[in-house]
Amino acid sequence: MHDPASINGHTLKPEEQTALLVIGAGPAGLKAALAAVRAGVQVVLVDENPVPSEVMGDDIPLLFGNRMTGAARNRSAMLEAFVESDPLIAEAFDAGVDVRLGTIAWGVYGNGPSVGWMPGPVVGLSDGVRSWMIGCERVIVATGSRDMGLAFPGWDLPGVLGMTAALRLATRYGALDAKRAVVLGSTSAALDGARQLRALGVEIVAVIETAEAALAPADDFTALTGGVVCRAEGGMDGVTALVVSADGVEQRVECDAVLLAISAVPVIELLDAAGCRIEFSGSRGGHVPVLDADGRTSQAAISAVGDCAGIACAHDVAAYRMDWVRATVLASEDTFVCRCEEVTAREILEIRPPRYLNWPDERRNRRDLRALLGEGAPNPDQVKRLTRAGMGVCQGRRCREQVACLLALSAGCELSEVPLATHRAPVRPLPLSVAAGQEDPALAAHWDTWFGMKAQYVPFWRVQPHYTAATRNDGGEVSSE
Amino acid sequence: MSEKGNSVVIVGGGATGLSAAWWLAQDGVDVTVIDKGIVGWEASGRNGGGCSHHFSPLFAEEQRLWPQMDALLGYPTEFQPQRIRIAFDEAQFALYAQAMRNAAHQGFSSDILNAADIRRLVPLAGEDAFGGYLYKFGGHANPHRTVQAYAWAMQDHGGRLMQHTAVEGFERSGGRVSGVRTDRGVIGCDHLVLAAGPQTRHLAAMLDIDVPMVAARAEMIVTEPLPLMPIGGVDGNGLYGRQTLRGNLAYGGGPHEWVEVTGNKVPPRASTPLMRPLAGRLARLFPRAAHARVLRSWAGIIENTPDGRPVIDRIGNVTLATLSSIGFGLSPASGHAIRDLVQTGACDFADLSSFRLERFAQLEPDWIALQGWQTGQSNPIA
């Protein structure tokens, strides 16, 4: 007999089943799906692209900076463009892979020390209209990379976007609205991205590097080294210029796009939320899954391939991110780092309660980051709970790496010591009506607000002096509070 | 003995332990709180924030203190008064009346609401409510902010906090606990308070005290911000939760999962696809919020005693404190009660006889199986 109000005694029944689920139809995911289907394995391959333009407007899943052309609003045209942009997609279709575009994977689940009701690996999917669960024997996560955000005055203007986002729009959607771009960052990945865009007709007017020299050969660009980003100028229609200071002299660079190419960040959201072990590696692009020789994570049924498994970097990612944040974000303390919740760098480091509380800033209740620190490094989740930085609709995609750098700089510790701010399912915002499933009658029959224990809510003036399981009154309905 | 008077060590930096430490520190007691991690990292920071526990002997004190907590602590708790509960059928309506009767017994009033009242008071509600209640007591606060406020206020009064510190055992002399052995050395004490949530059983067992309890995992979801309703504490349809002052809907309810806690280790707080029925129930409670996007789901691990009621009891120079899965809202009052037990041996403002450990003296050894609280799975559900 199991406590009927508990989930113990039940097992989730997913709406559908496959042998292998591959998440992400980029090069690595397509390759993995094709190899598996050719080995006779039943494969479902999901990819969230093409992303609806209103979702792109919230910088989900990439920092699109509202630099999509009007074509992005035409979903079927985008679907066509996306399929045509990589012949491997058609090849996967033809080989028998069940390819589903426009399908989000928002959660990967399995049993563990505190969960026993999964039938095995289970993944939550959604097509934007409804959601469902798919059970599988194995999951391959191939979710690629995204761009680290960087706060400076005007970084919320349309036209300040990530390099990965710009390349996605230009090469996969044919919907990038930019003609003259400034690139922030001079790693080989940044410059390769700039060259791809240049080949597609985007003029790269300058490459800005905060270090004294470019990190990779940049002779084919106008490079400005030792530069500090002061602000982006522009208006409703977007950025019109970037003001940069080098050696104390301000320069105004006219442009219609500022491309953040400081650091590509492996997209580990699903892996972290699923409880896979994550480590910080300065040579693999920051926080990455711990993998064995076969690419398996600490959860044997879940593997990672492609950029989300790690991005080889010739430079020290931690030092480079910290340098940019020190030079730019710390220099503009009153700019919103967390744009969703409107939290500045100063408010993050002073652990200020959010402004809507109107809490008086008196000496007696002033607490900065040092007041939080025990013996451990600063924890971004704790800072998030108190300042709300990272709690918004973009789910921390714009500010996560900046906040970690700010905390490390302020506490004087290594970036690798700052714990990873937790990822949680759903890793894409999901409307209640879409997330909702049909409630199983077995669940509904015993659904209670809290534990369904009658004894818990007996008013104290009626409690008996002794309690035993045999004499407990468990009949009738319970009114939990 | 220290210069400031008797020294008290509290194991557990959750709402209960920190509130007790804050009360003791205000008395000038030399108090140290030890936590294995960060304050409020477990259930104290993962709950619905409700403050309306009309069945508890601590209710009157809970109600007296919450409206003053911002001023008393000196840091914001986001406390907001009053609660509404919406019923979707006659059975739910009859069930939810118990809160009104319990509170009335203790001198607090409620209004009965009809469907039109609900539409007026709860802008996100729909047309299909059967009826409900406006409880003119209780309310809700922000658990994260409140737990941190306790910690800072406790430190402001001279209390000490040791985070990332694991308890390994206890020093005893003459039948009394004289110190706490940690991975950072022994901390001497004249009195020990165990307020360590699901780990309380393991820690008490080291002192040959049996505190029967089983841990469970429970889940919540939160949406993006929506325009503020006049009263943010709106429960119903099998859900508890609140609209935060930022506007997010943070809600939980439904099945829990009994889990194994081995020794001093808390299992990971994984969430599951239970998010989907939670979302469905929330969309029914607030049809005008059905478009709101879920941003996160999470879980907490909480303990329950066999009858789901707290143990707040003193044995020698040890005070035991488990609130049995209902601790956050009662914490201003439970800390006060623990302070009284530590300082004088008896609570001077409430009758804690229903919280005594002795009530389990006749408990069956196999009570877990008898109540069906063992782990294990079988029947498929969608």
PDB file of N, CA and C in Angstrom, chain A residues 1 3 7-11 13 58 114 116-117 131 341 365 367 375 382 385-386 388 395 424-425 430 432-433 435 439-440 447-448 450 453 455-456 458 460 465 467 469-470 480-481, chain B residues 40 54-55 74-75 85 95 145 148 156 184 217 238 246 248 254 256-258 268 272 276 281 290 292-295 297 306 308-309 324-325 359 364 371-372 374 376-377 379-382:
ATOM      1  N   MET A   1       0.834  -1.202   0.000  1.00  0.00           N
ATOM      2  CA  MET A   1       0.000   0.000   0.000  1.00  0.00           C
ATOM      3  C   MET A   1       0.867   1.251   0.000  1.00  0.00           C
ATOM      4  N   ASP A   3       0.856   5.536   0.152  1.00  0.00           N
ATOM      5  CA  ASP A   3       0.134   6.758   0.481  1.00  0.00           C
ATOM      6  C   ASP A   3      -0.526   7.264  -0.800  1.00  0.00           C
ATOM      7  N   ILE A   7       3.098  10.397  -5.117  1.00  0.00           N
ATOM      8  CA  ILE A   7       3.314   9.918  -6.488  1.00  0.00           C
ATOM      9  C   ILE A   7       3.941   8.524  -6.441  1.00  0.00           C
ATOM     10  N   ASN A   8       4.429   8.138  -5.245  1.00  0.00           N
ATOM     11  CA  ASN A   8       4.977   6.784  -5.098  1.00  0.00           C
ATOM     12  C   ASN A   8       3.878   5.793  -5.449  1.00  0.00           C
ATOM     13  N   GLY A   9       4.225   4.777  -6.154  1.00  0.00           N
ATOM     14  CA  GLY A   9       3.210   3.825  -6.579  1.00  0.00           C
ATOM     15  C   GLY A   9       2.743   4.083  -8.000  1.00  0.00           C
ATOM     16  N   HIS A  10       3.208   5.184  -8.579  1.00  0.00           N
ATOM     17  CA  HIS A  10       2.845   5.492  -9.962  1.00  0.00           C
ATOM     18  C   HIS A  10       4.095   5.564 -10.832  1.00  0.00           C
ATOM     19  N   THR A  11       3.906   5.395 -12.131  1.00  0.00           N
ATOM     20  CA  THR A  11       4.991   5.607 -13.089  1.00  0.00           C
ATOM     21  C   THR A  11       4.448   6.480 -14.213  1.00  0.00           C
ATOM     22  N   LYS A  13       3.503   7.813 -17.707  1.00  0.00           N
ATOM     23  CA  LYS A  13       3.251   7.161 -18.997  1.00  0.00           C
ATOM     24  C   LYS A  13       3.387   8.219 -20.085  1.00  0.00           C
ATOM     25  N   ASP A  58      12.233  38.296 -27.495  1.00  0.00           N
ATOM     26  CA  ASP A  58      12.656  38.203 -26.089  1.00  0.00           C
ATOM     27  C   ASP A  58      14.082  37.653 -25.972  1.00  0.00           C
ATOM     28  N   SER A 114      16.044  11.300  -5.715  1.00  0.00           N
ATOM     29  CA  SER A 114      14.797  11.825  -5.161  1.00  0.00           C
ATOM     30  C   SER A 114      13.621  11.683  -6.121  1.00  0.00           C
ATOM     31  N   GLY A 116      11.568   8.724  -8.458  1.00  0.00           N
ATOM     32  CA  GLY A 116      11.450   7.317  -8.824  1.00  0.00           C
ATOM     33  C   GLY A 116      10.295   7.019  -9.750  1.00  0.00           C
ATOM     34  N   TRP A 117       9.580   8.044 -10.212  1.00  0.00           N
ATOM     35  CA  TRP A 117       8.356   7.735 -10.971  1.00  0.00           C
ATOM     36  C   TRP A 117       8.509   7.901 -12.478  1.00  0.00           C
ATOM     37  N   SER A 131       2.022  20.657 -25.314  1.00  0.00           N
ATOM     38  CA  SER A 131       3.245  20.004 -24.863  1.00  0.00           C
ATOM     39  C   SER A 131       2.956  18.543 -24.618  1.00  0.00           C
ATOM     40  N   GLU A 341      14.607  42.114 -15.398  1.00  0.00           N
ATOM     41  CA  GLU A 341      14.220  42.554 -14.059  1.00  0.00           C
ATOM     42  C   GLU A 341      14.811  43.914 -13.723  1.00  0.00           C
ATOM     43  N   ASN A 365      20.474  49.059   7.216  1.00  0.00           N
ATOM     44  CA  ASN A 365      20.093  47.866   6.473  1.00  0.00           C
ATOM     45  C   ASN A 365      20.837  47.748   5.146  1.00  0.00           C
ATOM     46  N   ARG A 367      23.543  46.150   3.017  1.00  0.00           N
ATOM     47  CA  ARG A 367      24.357  44.926   3.015  1.00  0.00           C
ATOM     48  C   ARG A 367      24.899  44.723   1.607  1.00  0.00           C
ATOM     49  N   GLU A 375      32.134  31.067   4.076  1.00  0.00           N
ATOM     50  CA  GLU A 375      33.475  30.651   3.685  1.00  0.00           C
ATOM     51  C   GLU A 375      33.522  30.351   2.184  1.00  0.00           C
ATOM     52  N   GLN A 382      21.968  32.749  -4.883  1.00  0.00           N
ATOM     53  CA  GLN A 382      21.631  33.524  -3.687  1.00  0.00           C
ATOM     54  C   GLN A 382      21.467  35.002  -4.053  1.00  0.00           C
ATOM     55  N   ARG A 385      18.148  35.465  -5.827  1.00  0.00           N
ATOM     56  CA  ARG A 385      16.984  35.469  -4.931  1.00  0.00           C
ATOM     57  C   ARG A 385      16.778  36.844  -4.293  1.00  0.00           C
ATOM     58  N   LEU A 386      17.871  37.550  -4.044  1.00  0.00           N
ATOM     59  CA  LEU A 386      17.756  38.816  -3.319  1.00  0.00           C
ATOM     60  C   LEU A 386      17.638  40.021  -4.240  1.00  0.00           C
ATOM     61  N   ARG A 388      16.979  39.678  -7.782  1.00  0.00           N
ATOM     62  CA  ARG A 388      16.193  39.230  -8.931  1.00  0.00           C
ATOM     63  C   ARG A 388      16.988  39.188 -10.237  1.00  0.00           C
ATOM     64  N   GLN A 395      15.252  34.041 -18.860  1.00  0.00           N
ATOM     65  CA  GLN A 395      15.783  32.948 -18.039  1.00  0.00           C
ATOM     66  C   GLN A 395      17.298  33.056 -17.846  1.00  0.00           C
ATOM     67  N   ARG A 424      16.703  25.459 -14.731  1.00  0.00           N
ATOM     68  CA  ARG A 424      15.497  24.751 -14.332  1.00  0.00           C
ATOM     69  C   ARG A 424      14.597  24.539 -15.530  1.00  0.00           C
ATOM     70  N   ALA A 425      13.953  23.378 -15.579  1.00  0.00           N
ATOM     71  CA  ALA A 425      12.913  23.175 -16.585  1.00  0.00           C
ATOM     72  C   ALA A 425      11.694  24.025 -16.206  1.00  0.00           C
ATOM     73  N   LEU A 430       7.196  28.622 -21.211  1.00  0.00           N
ATOM     74  CA  LEU A 430       6.112  27.813 -21.781  1.00  0.00           C
ATOM     75  C   LEU A 430       4.796  28.316 -21.202  1.00  0.00           C
ATOM     76  N   LEU A 432       1.209  28.625 -19.587  1.00  0.00           N
ATOM     77  CA  LEU A 432       0.488  27.661 -18.747  1.00  0.00           C
ATOM     78  C   LEU A 432      -0.404  26.764 -19.600  1.00  0.00           C
ATOM     79  N   SER A 433      -1.105  27.390 -20.556  1.00  0.00           N
ATOM     80  CA  SER A 433      -2.061  26.618 -21.357  1.00  0.00           C
ATOM     81  C   SER A 433      -1.341  25.611 -22.247  1.00  0.00           C
ATOM     82  N   ALA A 435       1.815  24.293 -21.423  1.00  0.00           N
ATOM     83  CA  ALA A 435       2.456  23.319 -20.532  1.00  0.00           C
ATOM     84  C   ALA A 435       1.454  22.312 -19.981  1.00  0.00           C
ATOM     85  N   GLU A 439      -4.983  15.978 -16.984  1.00  0.00           N
ATOM     86  CA  GLU A 439      -4.631  15.407 -15.688  1.00  0.00           C
ATOM     87  C   GLU A 439      -5.159  13.981 -15.576  1.00  0.00           C
ATOM     88  N   ASP A 440      -4.270  13.052 -15.277  1.00  0.00           N
ATOM     89  CA  ASP A 440      -4.671  11.651 -15.152  1.00  0.00           C
ATOM     90  C   ASP A 440      -5.687  11.502 -14.020  1.00  0.00           C
ATOM     91  N   TRP A 447      -5.605  14.220  -5.523  1.00  0.00           N
ATOM     92  CA  TRP A 447      -4.878  15.481  -5.544  1.00  0.00           C
ATOM     93  C   TRP A 447      -5.221  16.278  -4.292  1.00  0.00           C
ATOM     94  N   ASP A 448      -4.214  16.677  -3.559  1.00  0.00           N
ATOM     95  CA  ASP A 448      -4.445  17.501  -2.381  1.00  0.00           C
ATOM     96  C   ASP A 448      -3.450  18.652  -2.401  1.00  0.00           C
ATOM     97  N   TRP A 450      -1.654  19.838  -0.004  1.00  0.00           N
ATOM     98  CA  TRP A 450      -0.397  19.610   0.727  1.00  0.00           C
ATOM     99  C   TRP A 450      -0.475  18.315   1.507  1.00  0.00           C
ATOM    100  N   MET A 453      -2.774  14.830   4.670  1.00  0.00           N
ATOM    101  CA  MET A 453      -2.747  14.150   5.975  1.00  0.00           C
ATOM    102  C   MET A 453      -3.758  14.802   6.893  1.00  0.00           C
ATOM    103  N   ALA A 455      -4.369  14.288  10.032  1.00  0.00           N
ATOM    104  CA  ALA A 455      -3.856  14.598  11.373  1.00  0.00           C
ATOM    105  C   ALA A 455      -3.116  15.945  11.401  1.00  0.00           C
ATOM    106  N   GLN A 456      -2.525  16.314  10.252  1.00  0.00           N
ATOM    107  CA  GLN A 456      -1.729  17.534  10.197  1.00  0.00           C
ATOM    108  C   GLN A 456      -2.573  18.786  10.467  1.00  0.00           C
ATOM    109  N   VAL A 458      -5.680  18.852  12.165  1.00  0.00           N
ATOM    110  CA  VAL A 458      -6.568  18.843  13.323  1.00  0.00           C
ATOM    111  C   VAL A 458      -6.209  20.056  14.186  1.00  0.00           C
ATOM    112  N   PHE A 460      -5.272  22.374  17.147  1.00  0.00           N
ATOM    113  CA  PHE A 460      -4.434  21.906  18.260  1.00  0.00           C
ATOM    114  C   PHE A 460      -5.236  21.593  19.513  1.00  0.00           C
ATOM    115  N   PRO A 465      -3.488  12.978  23.074  1.00  0.00           N
ATOM    116  CA  PRO A 465      -2.153  12.969  23.689  1.00  0.00           C
ATOM    117  C   PRO A 465      -1.178  11.991  23.037  1.00  0.00           C
ATOM    118  N   TYR A 467      -0.223   9.433  19.555  1.00  0.00           N
ATOM    119  CA  TYR A 467      -0.494   9.178  18.146  1.00  0.00           C
ATOM    120  C   TYR A 467       0.055   7.808  17.765  1.00  0.00           C
ATOM    121  N   ALA A 469      -0.082   4.948  14.237  1.00  0.00           N
ATOM    122  CA  ALA A 469      -0.518   4.787  12.847  1.00  0.00           C
ATOM    123  C   ALA A 469      -1.835   4.026  12.787  1.00  0.00           C
ATOM    124  N   ALA A 470      -2.001   3.039  13.667  1.00  0.00           N
ATOM    125  CA  ALA A 470      -3.198   2.197  13.622  1.00  0.00           C
ATOM    126  C   ALA A 470      -4.451   2.968  14.018  1.00  0.00           C
ATOM    127  N   SER A 480      -6.211  20.558   3.354  1.00  0.00           N
ATOM    128  CA  SER A 480      -4.865  21.078   3.583  1.00  0.00           C
ATOM    129  C   SER A 480      -4.861  22.577   3.377  1.00  0.00           C
ATOM    130  N   GLU A 481      -3.883  23.186   3.947  1.00  0.00           N
ATOM    131  CA  GLU A 481      -3.805  24.646   3.815  1.00  0.00           C
ATOM    132  C   GLU A 481      -2.576  25.041   3.027  1.00  0.00           C
TER     133      GLU A 481
ATOM    134  N   GLY B  40      18.762  29.099   4.191  1.00  0.00           N
ATOM    135  CA  GLY B  40      17.514  29.028   3.430  1.00  0.00           C
ATOM    136  C   GLY B  40      17.604  28.254   2.137  1.00  0.00           C
ATOM    137  N   HIS B  54      -4.063  28.473  10.942  1.00  0.00           N
ATOM    138  CA  HIS B  54      -5.145  28.580  11.931  1.00  0.00           C
ATOM    139  C   HIS B  54      -5.321  27.359  12.817  1.00  0.00           C
ATOM    140  N   PHE B  55      -4.732  26.224  12.479  1.00  0.00           N
ATOM    141  CA  PHE B  55      -4.867  24.996  13.272  1.00  0.00           C
ATOM    142  C   PHE B  55      -3.751  24.874  14.307  1.00  0.00           C
ATOM    143  N   GLY B  74      14.346  44.732  10.178  1.00  0.00           N
ATOM    144  CA  GLY B  74      15.135  45.777   9.527  1.00  0.00           C
ATOM    145  C   GLY B  74      15.448  45.494   8.074  1.00  0.00           C
ATOM    146  N   TYR B  75      14.867  44.428   7.536  1.00  0.00           N
ATOM    147  CA  TYR B  75      15.058  44.050   6.128  1.00  0.00           C
ATOM    148  C   TYR B  75      13.706  43.625   5.577  1.00  0.00           C
ATOM    149  N   ARG B  85      -9.422  32.006  -0.820  1.00  0.00           N
ATOM    150  CA  ARG B  85      -9.386  30.623  -1.299  1.00  0.00           C
ATOM    151  C   ARG B  85     -10.600  30.389  -2.171  1.00  0.00           C
ATOM    152  N   LEU B  95     -15.119  21.947   2.291  1.00  0.00           N
ATOM    153  CA  LEU B  95     -13.810  21.595   2.842  1.00  0.00           C
ATOM    154  C   LEU B  95     -13.058  22.835   3.328  1.00  0.00           C
ATOM    155  N   ARG B 145      13.776  36.308   0.806  1.00  0.00           N
ATOM    156  CA  ARG B 145      14.111  37.572   1.455  1.00  0.00           C
ATOM    157  C   ARG B 145      13.988  37.444   2.984  1.00  0.00           C
ATOM    158  N   GLN B 148      16.939  35.433   4.581  1.00  0.00           N
ATOM    159  CA  GLN B 148      18.144  36.268   4.620  1.00  0.00           C
ATOM    160  C   GLN B 148      17.988  37.381   5.665  1.00  0.00           C
ATOM    161  N   ASP B 156      23.104  41.221  13.241  1.00  0.00           N
ATOM    162  CA  ASP B 156      23.063  42.599  13.767  1.00  0.00           C
ATOM    163  C   ASP B 156      23.013  42.608  15.300  1.00  0.00           C
ATOM    164  N   ARG B 184      34.919  21.950  10.858  1.00  0.00           N
ATOM    165  CA  ARG B 184      35.770  23.108  11.141  1.00  0.00           C
ATOM    166  C   ARG B 184      36.084  23.184  12.638  1.00  0.00           C
ATOM    167  N   ARG B 217       9.642  14.942  -1.376  1.00  0.00           N
ATOM    168  CA  ARG B 217       9.964  15.968  -2.357  1.00  0.00           C
ATOM    169  C   ARG B 217       8.653  16.576  -2.844  1.00  0.00           C
ATOM    170  N   GLY B 238      -6.825  22.998  -5.308  1.00  0.00           N
ATOM    171  CA  GLY B 238      -5.743  22.084  -4.944  1.00  0.00           C
ATOM    172  C   GLY B 238      -4.366  22.697  -5.034  1.00  0.00           C
ATOM    173  N   ARG B 246       6.367  41.268  -7.456  1.00  0.00           N
ATOM    174  CA  ARG B 246       6.828  41.539  -8.817  1.00  0.00           C
ATOM    175  C   ARG B 246       5.749  41.158  -9.830  1.00  0.00           C
ATOM    176  N   ASN B 248       4.827  37.717 -10.415  1.00  0.00           N
ATOM    177  CA  ASN B 248       4.887  36.311 -10.818  1.00  0.00           C
ATOM    178  C   ASN B 248       3.880  35.485 -10.026  1.00  0.00           C
ATOM    179  N   GLY B 254      -0.552  19.253  -5.017  1.00  0.00           N
ATOM    180  CA  GLY B 254      -0.577  17.943  -5.643  1.00  0.00           C
ATOM    181  C   GLY B 254       0.389  16.971  -5.009  1.00  0.00           C
ATOM    182  N   HIS B 256       3.201  14.548  -3.560  1.00  0.00           N
ATOM    183  CA  HIS B 256       4.582  14.606  -3.097  1.00  0.00           C
ATOM    184  C   HIS B 256       5.209  13.252  -3.392  1.00  0.00           C
ATOM    185  N   GLU B 257       6.507  13.174  -3.268  1.00  0.00           N
ATOM    186  CA  GLU B 257       7.196  11.897  -3.451  1.00  0.00           C
ATOM    187  C   GLU B 257       8.030  11.612  -2.209  1.00  0.00           C
ATOM    188  N   TRP B 258       7.697  10.511  -1.517  1.00  0.00           N
ATOM    189  CA  TRP B 258       8.509  10.138  -0.346  1.00  0.00           C
ATOM    190  C   TRP B 258       9.880   9.701  -0.824  1.00  0.00           C
ATOM    191  N   PRO B 268      19.238  15.342  -4.254  1.00  0.00           N
ATOM    192  CA  PRO B 268      19.043  16.511  -5.124  1.00  0.00           C
ATOM    193  C   PRO B 268      17.563  16.858  -5.231  1.00  0.00           C
ATOM    194  N   THR B 272      10.034  17.402 -11.751  1.00  0.00           N
ATOM    195  CA  THR B 272       9.593  16.352 -12.681  1.00  0.00           C
ATOM    196  C   THR B 272       8.478  16.900 -13.575  1.00  0.00           C
ATOM    197  N   ARG B 276       3.339  19.827 -15.445  1.00  0.00           N
ATOM    198  CA  ARG B 276       2.228  19.958 -16.393  1.00  0.00           C
ATOM    199  C   ARG B 276       0.868  19.980 -15.694  1.00  0.00           C
ATOM    200  N   ARG B 281      -3.748  23.109 -13.491  1.00  0.00           N
ATOM    201  CA  ARG B 281      -4.557  23.564 -12.356  1.00  0.00           C
ATOM    202  C   ARG B 281      -4.465  25.081 -12.171  1.00  0.00           C
ATOM    203  N   ALA B 290      -3.860  32.241 -18.383  1.00  0.00           N
ATOM    204  CA  ALA B 290      -3.494  31.001 -19.084  1.00  0.00           C
ATOM    205  C   ALA B 290      -2.367  31.221 -20.098  1.00  0.00           C
ATOM    206  N   ALA B 292       0.166  33.150 -19.526  1.00  0.00           N
ATOM    207  CA  ALA B 292       1.416  33.475 -18.818  1.00  0.00           C
ATOM    208  C   ALA B 292       2.401  32.326 -18.954  1.00  0.00           C
ATOM    209  N   ARG B 293       3.640  32.666 -19.172  1.00  0.00           N
ATOM    210  CA  ARG B 293       4.649  31.634 -19.431  1.00  0.00           C
ATOM    211  C   ARG B 293       5.296  31.134 -18.144  1.00  0.00           C
ATOM    212  N   VAL B 294       5.404  29.840 -18.025  1.00  0.00           N
ATOM    213  CA  VAL B 294       6.130  29.236 -16.905  1.00  0.00           C
ATOM    214  C   VAL B 294       7.619  29.454 -17.159  1.00  0.00           C
ATOM    215  N   LEU B 295       8.322  30.009 -16.167  1.00  0.00           N
ATOM    216  CA  LEU B 295       9.754  30.276 -16.333  1.00  0.00           C
ATOM    217  C   LEU B 295      10.618  29.219 -15.647  1.00  0.00           C
ATOM    218  N   SER B 297      10.508  25.528 -12.812  1.00  0.00           N
ATOM    219  CA  SER B 297       9.882  24.627 -11.853  1.00  0.00           C
ATOM    220  C   SER B 297      10.983  24.249 -10.877  1.00  0.00           C
ATOM    221  N   PRO B 306       5.060  11.519  11.893  1.00  0.00           N
ATOM    222  CA  PRO B 306       3.946  10.606  11.568  1.00  0.00           C
ATOM    223  C   PRO B 306       2.584  11.297  11.520  1.00  0.00           C
ATOM    224  N   GLY B 308       2.305  14.624  11.013  1.00  0.00           N
ATOM    225  CA  GLY B 308       2.442  15.869  10.261  1.00  0.00           C
ATOM    226  C   GLY B 308       2.484  17.104  11.138  1.00  0.00           C
ATOM    227  N   ARG B 309       2.653  16.914  12.430  1.00  0.00           N
ATOM    228  CA  ARG B 309       2.652  18.058  13.339  1.00  0.00           C
ATOM    229  C   ARG B 309       4.060  18.304  13.843  1.00  0.00           C
ATOM    230  N   SER B 324       7.659  19.960  10.609  1.00  0.00           N
ATOM    231  CA  SER B 324       6.920  18.962   9.843  1.00  0.00           C
ATOM    232  C   SER B 324       6.240  19.546   8.605  1.00  0.00           C
ATOM    233  N   SER B 325       7.033  20.049   7.708  1.00  0.00           N
ATOM    234  CA  SER B 325       6.638  20.504   6.365  1.00  0.00           C
ATOM    235  C   SER B 325       5.807  21.790   6.355  1.00  0.00           C
ATOM    236  N   ARG B 359       4.339  12.188  22.426  1.00  0.00           N
ATOM    237  CA  ARG B 359       3.095  11.689  21.822  1.00  0.00           C
ATOM    238  C   ARG B 359       3.351  10.472  20.927  1.00  0.00           C
ATOM    239  N   GLU B 364       4.001   2.582  16.382  1.00  0.00           N
ATOM    240  CA  GLU B 364       4.432   1.271  15.932  1.00  0.00           C
ATOM    241  C   GLU B 364       5.798   1.367  15.251  1.00  0.00           C
ATOM    242  N   GLN B 371       1.513   3.579   7.175  1.00  0.00           N
ATOM    243  CA  GLN B 371       0.968   4.804   6.579  1.00  0.00           C
ATOM    244  C   GLN B 371       1.235   4.885   5.076  1.00  0.00           C
ATOM    245  N   GLY B 372       1.947   3.879   4.531  1.00  0.00           N
ATOM    246  CA  GLY B 372       2.220   3.871   3.088  1.00  0.00           C
ATOM    247  C   GLY B 372       3.244   4.897   2.660  1.00  0.00           C
ATOM    248  N   GLN B 374       6.427   4.490   2.317  1.00  0.00           N
ATOM    249  CA  GLN B 374       7.655   3.940   1.745  1.00  0.00           C
ATOM    250  C   GLN B 374       7.793   4.362   0.284  1.00  0.00           C
ATOM    251  N   GLY B 376       8.908   3.695  -3.849  1.00  0.00           N
ATOM    252  CA  GLY B 376       8.632   2.593  -4.774  1.00  0.00           C
ATOM    253  C   GLY B 376       7.531   2.965  -5.751  1.00  0.00           C
ATOM    254  N   GLN B 377       7.605   2.413  -6.970  1.00  0.00           N
ATOM    255  CA  GLN B 377       6.691   2.806  -8.048  1.00  0.00           C
ATOM    256  C   GLN B 377       6.069   1.592  -8.726  1.00  0.00           C
ATOM    257  N   ASN B 379       2.262   1.779 -10.847  1.00  0.00           N
ATOM    258  CA  ASN B 379       1.145   1.991 -11.774  1.00  0.00           C
ATOM    259  C   ASN B 379       1.383   3.152 -12.749  1.00  0.00           C
ATOM    260  N   PRO B 380       1.257   2.875 -14.055  1.00  0.00           N
ATOM    261  CA  PRO B 380       1.482   3.957 -15.032  1.00  0.00           C
ATOM    262  C   PRO B 380       0.405   5.042 -14.958  1.00  0.00           C
ATOM    263  N   ILE B 381       0.824   6.308 -15.012  1.00  0.00           N
ATOM    264  CA  ILE B 381      -0.121   7.419 -15.131  1.00  0.00           C
ATOM    265  C   ILE B 381       0.402   8.410 -16.151  1.00  0.00           C
ATOM    266  N   ALA B 382      -0.515   9.119 -16.766  1.00  0.00           N
ATOM    267  CA  ALA B 382      -0.105  10.089 -17.779  1.00  0.00           C
ATOM    268  C   ALA B 382       0.040  11.460 -17.137  1.00  0.00           C
TER     269      ALA B 382
END
